XYZ file of C-alpha atoms in Angstrom:
227
model
C 133.378 -6.591 -33.720
C 133.584 -8.125 -30.265
C 131.796 -7.879 -26.939
C 134.456 -5.720 -25.271
C 132.070 -2.763 -25.628
C 128.548 -2.349 -24.208
C 125.695 -3.202 -26.565
C 124.810 0.463 -27.189
C 128.372 1.210 -28.324
C 128.391 -1.881 -30.544
C 125.172 -0.681 -32.205
C 126.749 2.701 -32.897
C 129.804 1.021 -34.407
C 127.624 -1.219 -36.561
C 125.621 1.768 -37.817
C 128.837 3.640 -38.591
C 130.269 0.671 -40.488
C 127.302 0.606 -42.863
C 126.719 4.358 -43.165
C 130.296 5.642 -43.309
C 132.376 2.766 -44.644
C 129.893 1.233 -47.128
C 130.364 -2.288 -45.771
C 128.326 -5.083 -47.342
C 128.437 -7.071 -44.108
C 129.842 -6.868 -40.579
C 131.220 -9.816 -38.614
C 129.952 -9.891 -35.035
C 131.580 -11.749 -32.151
C 129.674 -11.260 -28.926
C 128.868 -12.997 -25.660
C 125.449 -14.506 -25.048
C 124.471 -11.574 -22.832
C 125.516 -9.000 -25.431
C 123.676 -10.914 -28.159
C 120.521 -10.883 -26.067
C 120.749 -7.112 -25.665
C 121.478 -6.528 -29.345
C 118.655 -8.768 -30.511
C 116.210 -7.193 -28.068
C 116.998 -3.670 -29.237
C 117.395 -4.190 -32.994
C 116.270 -7.764 -33.751
C 119.281 -8.371 -35.973
C 119.151 -11.441 -38.191
C 122.708 -12.823 -38.220
C 124.050 -15.744 -40.267
C 127.400 -17.322 -39.318
C 128.290 -14.281 -37.189
C 127.754 -12.003 -40.210
C 125.233 -9.171 -40.298
C 124.398 -8.239 -43.893
C 123.501 -4.733 -45.027
C 119.971 -5.825 -45.971
C 119.417 -7.383 -42.545
C 120.821 -4.283 -40.852
C 118.488 -2.075 -42.885
C 115.427 -4.144 -41.952
C 116.367 -4.046 -38.264
C 117.427 -0.409 -37.960
C 114.746 2.260 -37.639
C 115.179 5.514 -39.507
C 115.940 8.405 -37.187
C 117.807 11.530 -38.245
C 118.162 14.336 -35.682
C 118.968 17.833 -36.942
C 118.757 20.260 -34.052
C 115.086 20.857 -33.261
C 114.050 18.759 -36.267
C 113.791 14.973 -36.327
C 112.960 12.668 -39.223
C 111.444 9.385 -38.087
C 108.515 7.041 -38.588
C 105.070 8.332 -37.671
C 103.596 6.393 -34.752
C 99.986 5.193 -34.657
C 98.907 7.887 -32.198
C 100.250 10.529 -34.632
C 98.285 9.308 -37.661
C 95.521 11.896 -37.172
C 98.032 14.715 -37.645
C 99.479 12.986 -40.720
C 96.004 12.521 -42.202
C 95.292 16.222 -41.693
C 98.382 17.076 -43.750
C 97.331 14.726 -46.547
C 93.878 16.334 -46.652
C 95.365 19.785 -47.270
C 94.682 20.691 -50.907
C 97.708 22.995 -51.023
C 99.881 19.930 -50.306
C 97.988 17.490 -52.523
C 98.177 19.665 -55.652
C 101.989 19.636 -55.434
C 102.114 15.821 -55.376
C 101.552 13.329 -58.181
C 100.456 10.374 -56.040
C 97.785 11.781 -53.714
C 94.065 12.124 -54.430
C 92.076 15.142 -53.318
C 89.697 15.202 -51.631
C 90.724 12.138 -49.636
C 88.823 10.682 -46.694
C 90.371 9.427 -43.462
C 90.376 5.755 -44.478
C 91.981 6.389 -47.852
C 94.589 8.663 -46.241
C 95.363 5.973 -43.675
C 95.870 3.420 -46.451
C 98.241 5.890 -48.168
C 100.261 6.147 -44.955
C 100.344 2.413 -44.265
C 101.407 1.624 -47.840
C 104.458 3.822 -47.260
C 105.418 2.501 -43.838
C 109.163 2.222 -43.300
C 110.367 -1.377 -43.770
C 114.091 -0.822 -44.215
C 114.185 -0.087 -47.931
C 113.090 2.750 -50.268
C 109.365 3.128 -50.765
C 108.562 4.952 -47.520
C 107.245 8.251 -46.215
C 108.510 9.464 -42.830
C 107.448 12.273 -40.552
C 109.310 15.534 -40.093
C 108.981 16.641 -36.489
C 109.769 19.976 -34.865
C 110.141 19.500 -31.108
C 108.099 16.278 -31.416
C 105.274 17.970 -33.325
C 104.580 16.575 -36.803
C 105.066 19.416 -39.292
C 105.640 17.578 -42.575
C 106.885 14.466 -44.319
C 109.754 13.229 -46.471
C 110.438 9.954 -48.230
C 111.853 8.155 -51.263
C 109.898 6.142 -53.824
C 110.712 2.482 -54.253
C 111.572 2.217 -57.954
C 112.706 5.597 -59.251
C 114.199 6.767 -55.937
C 112.296 10.036 -56.241
C 112.264 12.417 -53.287
C 108.830 13.326 -51.938
C 108.521 15.985 -49.268
C 105.992 18.503 -47.982
C 105.354 20.763 -45.005
C 102.172 21.907 -43.337
C 101.145 25.536 -43.744
C 102.376 26.688 -40.334
C 105.830 25.154 -40.893
C 106.541 26.888 -44.190
C 108.893 29.830 -44.478
C 110.946 28.874 -41.422
C 113.914 27.300 -43.187
C 113.025 23.746 -42.154
C 113.299 22.280 -45.666
C 116.791 23.666 -46.232
C 117.774 22.120 -42.907
C 116.597 18.570 -43.521
C 116.553 17.844 -47.280
C 120.323 17.751 -47.868
C 121.167 15.618 -44.805
C 118.237 13.280 -45.528
C 119.372 12.723 -49.109
C 123.007 12.111 -48.113
C 121.962 9.732 -45.320
C 119.654 7.797 -47.648
C 122.257 7.487 -50.395
C 124.769 6.124 -47.879
C 122.291 3.787 -46.226
C 120.981 2.169 -49.419
C 124.007 2.768 -51.670
C 121.824 4.794 -54.028
C 123.649 6.405 -56.945
C 120.937 8.893 -57.920
C 117.966 10.545 -56.249
C 115.464 12.488 -58.314
C 112.846 15.097 -57.521
C 110.061 16.861 -59.357
C 108.479 20.269 -58.818
C 105.488 21.897 -60.448
C 106.436 25.160 -62.119
C 103.973 27.143 -59.984
C 106.039 26.168 -56.934
C 109.294 28.107 -57.485
C 110.022 28.178 -53.735
C 110.381 24.390 -53.704
C 112.644 24.482 -56.757
C 114.826 27.052 -54.994
C 115.013 24.897 -51.853
C 115.941 21.792 -53.834
C 118.570 23.726 -55.787
C 120.060 24.974 -52.523
C 120.105 21.368 -51.296
C 122.129 20.065 -54.244
C 119.521 19.290 -56.930
C 119.850 20.492 -60.519
C 117.152 20.768 -63.192
C 117.534 18.070 -65.852
C 114.395 18.670 -67.896
C 110.692 19.439 -67.861
C 107.496 17.552 -68.605
C 103.735 17.894 -68.323
C 102.273 16.038 -65.335
C 98.745 15.519 -64.063
C 98.318 15.740 -60.298
C 95.140 14.040 -59.056
C 94.467 17.215 -57.050
C 94.603 19.510 -60.131
C 91.954 20.051 -62.773
C 94.515 20.186 -65.604
C 98.030 18.895 -66.307
C 100.833 21.327 -65.480
C 104.481 21.870 -66.302
C 106.834 19.970 -64.033
C 110.559 20.523 -63.463
C 112.575 17.292 -63.311
C 115.576 17.473 -60.972
C 118.427 15.218 -59.859
C 120.675 15.374 -56.828
C 124.197 16.321 -57.806
C 126.507 16.469 -54.777
C 129.329 18.967 -54.748
C 132.749 17.444 -55.465
């Protein structure tokens, strides 16, 4: 890629090369001025004019726009809204990695531990018209999908809008072969949403959520894209 295009167009081409064409690396040839703009906007780390996929991932923020919904990192001034979601017992009892009750400091540590760094192991915000309404992310080792919505955002079709595109984007970005999900059996609405988004049930187990008094049956699911 050369400097015949403005820096913003080069960035779009670079993103497309990694997301659409599964490139392991992109060779960049640019003028000093274009390099300065690229580095200022993305802070690319380039070796011998080659930008690797791992370097691109570290330098490229996650932002997925789907009409009125946007998936992106939660900024510091939005942490209070995120903490409020984490302190909702209805949300916590559907998760396997969140204590309840949880105080502000513990919730903040939960958020910071899952900050986006360019690789799986993150939890992002789901925004409707710039208002935080939920969260979605992928675990670092098992590549398990974790998502939830606040009470006022449920029943509006948001999950069906963002889960499928998020999963496809993530699989392309990190070259992930499989993404899993799990749903407690007393949450059939979530199972239905995941099924509509391309997940299939692969088994069941008994899981203890920290926010539940007793272990409960848990559907195990895996994303299976249509051919």
